[in-house]
Amino acid sequence: MHFVDQIAESNPKNYQVWHHKRWLAEKIGPDAANSEHDFTRKILAMDAKNYHAWSHRQWVLQALGGWESELQYCNQLLEEDVFNNSAWNQRYLVVTRSPILGGLAAMRDSEVDYTVEAIMVNPQNESPWRYLRGLYKDDNNLLVADNRISDACLKVLNKDWTCVFALSFLLDLLRMGLQPSDELKGTIEAMENSDPETGHADIAVAVCSILQKCDPLRINYWSWYQTTLSS
C-alpha cells in the first residue's frame, strides 16, 4: 500500500492505481480506513475535485468505516470554499448514509439552517440551492410547508431580483402548491414592474416572465414553462 500510495500521489488521476488501492484496502480490512481517509485528504488538498479520490473516499466510508469525523471534514472544506460542489455532494452522502447520524429525517432541520445560511452569504452559488432541494427528496409537501425555504427566496430576491436560483426555486414551490404571502406577492409584482396591460395576475406566470428577462440563455425554456402554467 505504501508503494501504491507513492504512485497515486504522483499520478492522482490514474484510475488503475485507485482500483488497485481499493483491492488492497479490501484485503487489509477496516484497519486501512484511517490511512485511506488521510491519503484522500492529501490528494483533495491538491485538487478538491479529483473524482477518483472522492470515489475512493466514499467507498472506504461505506465498506470500511470512518464516518465519525466526515461531517466535520465537509464543514472544513466548505469553510475554505463554499463553492466546492464536491464537498456539498459529500455532505449529502454523509447526511443520508452515515450510520451514526440518524438519517436524513433526523438531520434535515439543522441542515436546512446550515444551507440557508450559506445561501444568504452567497445567493449566486448554485450548490447550496441544489443541496437544499435534496434535503426534501421525495417529499414536496414538506418542502412547501417549510417557511424557511420560501422566506429564503424572498430575502434573496429583495436584495437581488435577478437571482435565477431563487426565482426558479420559488417557481417550483409555487408549482408544488405554495400559497404565497402578501409580502411575496408584493415583491414579485414590484420586480415585474408591470403595467395593467403587461402584468400577470398569476404569480407563477409573473415569475416566469421575470426569469425570461434575467436568464436570457434559457429564455425559450422559461417561455415554454409559462405555457404549461396557463394550460
CSV table of C-alpha atoms in Angstrom, one decimal:
chain,number,residue,atom,x,y,z
A,1,MET,CA,0.0,0.0,0.0
A,2,HIS,CA,2.9,2.4,0.8
A,3,PHE,CA,4.3,1.7,-2.7
A,4,VAL,CA,1.0,2.3,-4.4
A,5,ASP,CA,0.4,5.5,-2.4
A,6,GLN,CA,3.6,6.9,-3.8
A,7,ILE,CA,2.5,6.2,-7.3
A,8,ALA,CA,-1.0,7.5,-6.7
A,9,GLU,CA,0.3,10.7,-5.2
A,10,SER,CA,2.4,11.3,-8.4
A,11,ASN,CA,-0.5,10.1,-10.7
A,12,PRO,CA,-3.7,11.1,-8.9
A,13,LYS,CA,-5.9,10.7,-12.0
A,14,ASN,CA,-4.7,7.2,-12.9
A,15,TYR,CA,-7.8,5.1,-12.4
A,16,GLN,CA,-5.9,1.9,-12.4
A,17,VAL,CA,-3.9,2.9,-9.4
A,18,TRP,CA,-7.1,3.7,-7.5
A,19,HIS,CA,-8.6,0.4,-8.4
A,20,HIS,CA,-5.5,-1.3,-7.1
A,21,LYS,CA,-5.7,0.7,-3.8
A,22,ARG,CA,-9.3,-0.4,-3.4
A,23,TRP,CA,-8.3,-4.0,-3.9
A,24,LEU,CA,-5.5,-3.7,-1.3
A,25,ALA,CA,-7.8,-1.9,1.2
A,26,GLU,CA,-10.3,-4.8,0.9
A,27,LYS,CA,-7.6,-7.2,1.8
A,28,ILE,CA,-6.4,-5.2,4.8
A,29,GLY,CA,-9.9,-4.5,6.0
A,30,PRO,CA,-11.2,-1.9,8.5
A,31,ASP,CA,-7.6,-1.2,9.8
A,32,ALA,CA,-7.0,0.6,6.5
A,33,ALA,CA,-9.8,3.1,6.9
A,34,ASN,CA,-7.9,5.8,8.7
A,35,SER,CA,-4.9,5.7,6.5
A,36,GLU,CA,-7.1,5.7,3.3
A,37,HIS,CA,-9.0,8.8,4.6
A,38,ASP,CA,-5.8,10.5,5.4
A,39,PHE,CA,-4.5,9.8,1.9
A,40,THR,CA,-7.6,11.1,0.1
A,41,ARG,CA,-7.4,14.2,2.3
A,42,LYS,CA,-3.9,14.8,1.0
A,43,ILE,CA,-5.0,14.3,-2.7
A,44,LEU,CA,-8.0,16.5,-2.3
A,45,ALA,CA,-5.9,19.2,-0.7
A,46,MET,CA,-4.1,19.4,-4.0
A,47,ASP,CA,-7.2,19.0,-6.2
A,48,ALA,CA,-10.6,19.4,-4.5
A,49,LYS,CA,-12.4,18.0,-7.4
A,50,ASN,CA,-10.4,14.8,-8.0
A,51,TYR,CA,-13.2,12.3,-8.9
A,52,HIS,CA,-11.0,9.3,-8.2
A,53,ALA,CA,-10.2,10.5,-4.7
A,54,TRP,CA,-13.8,11.3,-3.9
A,55,SER,CA,-15.0,7.9,-5.3
A,56,HIS,CA,-12.4,6.1,-3.2
A,57,ARG,CA,-13.2,8.0,-0.1
A,58,GLN,CA,-16.9,7.2,-0.4
A,59,TRP,CA,-16.1,3.6,-1.0
A,60,VAL,CA,-13.9,3.5,2.1
A,61,LEU,CA,-16.6,5.1,4.3
A,62,GLN,CA,-19.2,2.6,3.2
A,63,ALA,CA,-17.0,-0.5,3.1
A,64,LEU,CA,-14.5,0.1,5.9
A,65,GLY,CA,-15.9,2.9,8.1
A,66,GLY,CA,-14.6,6.2,9.4
A,67,TRP,CA,-17.9,8.2,9.4
A,68,GLU,CA,-17.2,9.8,12.8
A,69,SER,CA,-15.3,12.9,11.5
A,70,GLU,CA,-16.6,13.1,8.0
A,71,LEU,CA,-19.3,15.8,8.5
A,72,GLN,CA,-16.6,17.9,10.2
A,73,TYR,CA,-14.4,17.4,7.2
A,74,CYS,CA,-17.2,18.6,4.9
A,75,ASN,CA,-17.6,21.7,7.2
A,76,GLN,CA,-13.9,22.4,6.9
A,77,LEU,CA,-13.9,22.1,3.1
A,78,LEU,CA,-16.9,24.4,2.8
A,79,GLU,CA,-15.4,26.9,5.1
A,80,GLU,CA,-12.4,27.0,2.8
A,81,ASP,CA,-14.5,27.2,-0.4
A,82,VAL,CA,-18.3,27.3,-0.1
A,83,PHE,CA,-18.5,26.9,-3.9
A,84,ASN,CA,-16.9,23.4,-3.6
A,85,ASN,CA,-19.6,21.3,-5.2
A,86,SER,CA,-17.8,18.1,-4.4
A,87,ALA,CA,-17.9,18.9,-0.7
A,88,TRP,CA,-21.6,19.6,-0.9
A,89,ASN,CA,-22.1,16.3,-2.6
A,90,GLN,CA,-20.0,14.5,0.0
A,91,ARG,CA,-22.0,16.3,2.8
A,92,TYR,CA,-25.2,14.9,1.3
A,93,LEU,CA,-23.7,11.4,1.3
A,94,VAL,CA,-22.8,11.7,4.9
A,95,VAL,CA,-26.2,13.1,6.0
A,96,THR,CA,-28.2,10.5,4.1
A,97,ARG,CA,-26.0,7.4,4.7
A,98,SER,CA,-24.0,7.8,7.8
A,99,PRO,CA,-25.0,5.1,10.3
A,100,ILE,CA,-24.3,7.3,13.3
A,101,LEU,CA,-26.3,10.5,12.4
A,102,GLY,CA,-29.7,9.0,12.2
A,103,GLY,CA,-30.5,9.6,8.5
A,104,LEU,CA,-32.0,12.5,6.5
A,105,ALA,CA,-35.1,12.9,8.7
A,106,ALA,CA,-33.0,13.4,11.8
A,107,MET,CA,-30.6,15.8,10.2
A,108,ARG,CA,-32.9,17.8,7.9
A,109,ASP,CA,-33.8,20.6,10.4
A,110,SER,CA,-30.2,21.5,11.2
A,111,GLU,CA,-29.1,21.0,7.6
A,112,VAL,CA,-31.7,23.4,6.3
A,113,ASP,CA,-30.5,26.1,8.7
A,114,TYR,CA,-26.9,25.5,7.7
A,115,THR,CA,-27.8,25.6,4.0
A,116,VAL,CA,-30.0,28.7,4.2
A,117,GLU,CA,-27.2,30.5,6.0
A,118,ALA,CA,-24.8,29.5,3.2
A,119,ILE,CA,-27.3,30.8,0.6
A,120,MET,CA,-27.8,34.1,2.3
A,121,VAL,CA,-24.0,34.7,2.2
A,122,ASN,CA,-23.6,33.7,-1.5
A,123,PRO,CA,-27.0,33.6,-3.2
A,124,GLN,CA,-25.4,33.1,-6.6
A,125,ASN,CA,-23.8,29.8,-5.5
A,126,GLU,CA,-25.9,27.1,-7.2
A,127,SER,CA,-24.6,24.2,-4.9
A,128,PRO,CA,-26.5,25.1,-1.7
A,129,TRP,CA,-29.7,25.6,-3.7
A,130,ARG,CA,-29.4,22.1,-5.1
A,131,TYR,CA,-28.4,20.7,-1.7
A,132,LEU,CA,-31.5,22.4,-0.1
A,133,ARG,CA,-33.7,20.7,-2.7
A,134,GLY,CA,-32.1,17.3,-2.0
A,135,LEU,CA,-32.9,17.6,1.7
A,136,TYR,CA,-36.6,17.2,0.8
A,137,LYS,CA,-36.1,14.4,-1.6
A,138,ASP,CA,-39.4,12.8,-2.5
A,139,ASP,CA,-41.4,14.9,0.0
A,140,ASN,CA,-42.7,18.0,-1.9
A,141,ASN,CA,-45.4,18.6,0.7
A,142,LEU,CA,-42.8,19.0,3.5
A,143,LEU,CA,-40.7,21.3,1.2
A,144,VAL,CA,-43.6,23.6,0.6
A,145,ALA,CA,-44.7,23.6,4.2
A,146,ASP,CA,-41.2,24.7,5.5
A,147,ASN,CA,-41.5,28.5,5.6
A,148,ARG,CA,-37.7,28.8,5.9
A,149,ILE,CA,-37.4,27.9,2.2
A,150,SER,CA,-39.8,30.5,0.8
A,151,ASP,CA,-38.5,33.1,3.3
A,152,ALA,CA,-35.0,32.5,2.0
A,153,CYS,CA,-36.2,33.0,-1.6
A,154,LEU,CA,-37.9,36.2,-0.6
A,155,LYS,CA,-34.9,37.6,1.3
A,156,VAL,CA,-32.6,36.9,-1.6
A,157,LEU,CA,-34.9,38.4,-4.2
A,158,ASN,CA,-35.4,41.6,-2.0
A,159,LYS,CA,-31.7,42.1,-2.4
A,160,ASP,CA,-31.2,40.8,-5.9
A,161,TRP,CA,-34.2,40.3,-8.1
A,162,THR,CA,-32.0,38.7,-10.8
A,163,CYS,CA,-31.0,35.7,-8.8
A,164,VAL,CA,-32.1,32.9,-11.1
A,165,PHE,CA,-31.6,30.2,-8.5
A,166,ALA,CA,-34.0,31.9,-6.1
A,167,LEU,CA,-36.5,32.6,-8.8
A,168,SER,CA,-36.5,29.1,-10.2
A,169,PHE,CA,-36.7,27.6,-6.7
A,170,LEU,CA,-39.7,29.8,-5.9
A,171,LEU,CA,-41.3,28.9,-9.2
A,172,ASP,CA,-41.0,25.2,-8.3
A,173,LEU,CA,-42.5,25.9,-4.9
A,174,LEU,CA,-45.5,27.7,-6.5
A,175,ARG,CA,-46.0,24.8,-8.9
A,176,MET,CA,-46.0,22.4,-5.9
A,177,GLY,CA,-48.8,24.3,-4.3
A,178,LEU,CA,-47.1,27.1,-2.2
A,179,GLN,CA,-49.7,29.7,-1.2
A,180,PRO,CA,-47.7,33.0,-1.5
A,181,SER,CA,-47.9,35.5,1.3
A,182,ASP,CA,-49.0,39.1,0.6
A,183,GLU,CA,-45.4,40.2,1.1
A,184,LEU,CA,-44.2,37.7,-1.5
A,185,LYS,CA,-46.9,38.8,-3.9
A,186,GLY,CA,-45.9,42.4,-3.5
A,187,THR,CA,-42.3,41.7,-4.0
A,188,ILE,CA,-42.9,39.8,-7.3
A,189,GLU,CA,-45.3,42.5,-8.5
A,190,ALA,CA,-42.6,45.1,-7.8
A,191,MET,CA,-40.0,43.0,-9.5
A,192,GLU,CA,-42.1,42.5,-12.6
A,193,ASN,CA,-42.6,46.3,-12.7
A,194,SER,CA,-45.8,45.7,-14.7
A,195,ASP,CA,-48.4,48.0,-16.0
A,196,PRO,CA,-52.1,47.0,-16.4
A,197,GLU,CA,-51.5,45.8,-20.0
A,198,THR,CA,-48.5,43.5,-19.4
A,199,GLY,CA,-48.9,42.4,-15.8
A,200,HIS,CA,-49.8,38.9,-14.8
A,201,ALA,CA,-52.4,38.1,-12.2
A,202,ASP,CA,-50.9,34.6,-11.6
A,203,ILE,CA,-47.7,34.9,-9.5
A,204,ALA,CA,-46.1,31.8,-11.1
A,205,VAL,CA,-46.6,33.3,-14.6
A,206,ALA,CA,-45.1,36.5,-13.3
A,207,VAL,CA,-42.0,34.7,-12.0
A,208,CYS,CA,-41.7,33.0,-15.4
A,209,SER,CA,-41.8,36.4,-17.0
A,210,ILE,CA,-39.1,37.7,-14.8
A,211,LEU,CA,-36.9,34.7,-15.5
A,212,GLN,CA,-37.2,35.4,-19.2
A,213,LYS,CA,-35.7,38.8,-18.5
A,214,CYS,CA,-32.8,37.8,-16.2
A,215,ASP,CA,-32.0,34.4,-17.6
A,216,PRO,CA,-31.7,35.1,-21.4
A,217,LEU,CA,-29.7,31.9,-22.1
A,218,ARG,CA,-32.8,29.9,-21.2
A,219,ILE,CA,-35.5,32.3,-22.4
A,220,ASN,CA,-37.0,29.6,-24.7
A,221,TYR,CA,-37.3,27.2,-21.8
A,222,TRP,CA,-39.0,29.7,-19.5
A,223,SER,CA,-41.3,30.8,-22.3
A,224,TRP,CA,-42.3,27.1,-22.7
A,225,TYR,CA,-42.6,26.7,-19.0
A,226,GLN,CA,-45.0,29.6,-18.9
A,227,THR,CA,-47.3,27.9,-21.4
A,228,THR,CA,-47.5,24.9,-19.1
A,229,LEU,CA,-48.8,27.1,-16.3
A,230,SER,CA,-51.5,28.7,-18.3
A,231,SER,CA,-52.6,25.4,-19.9
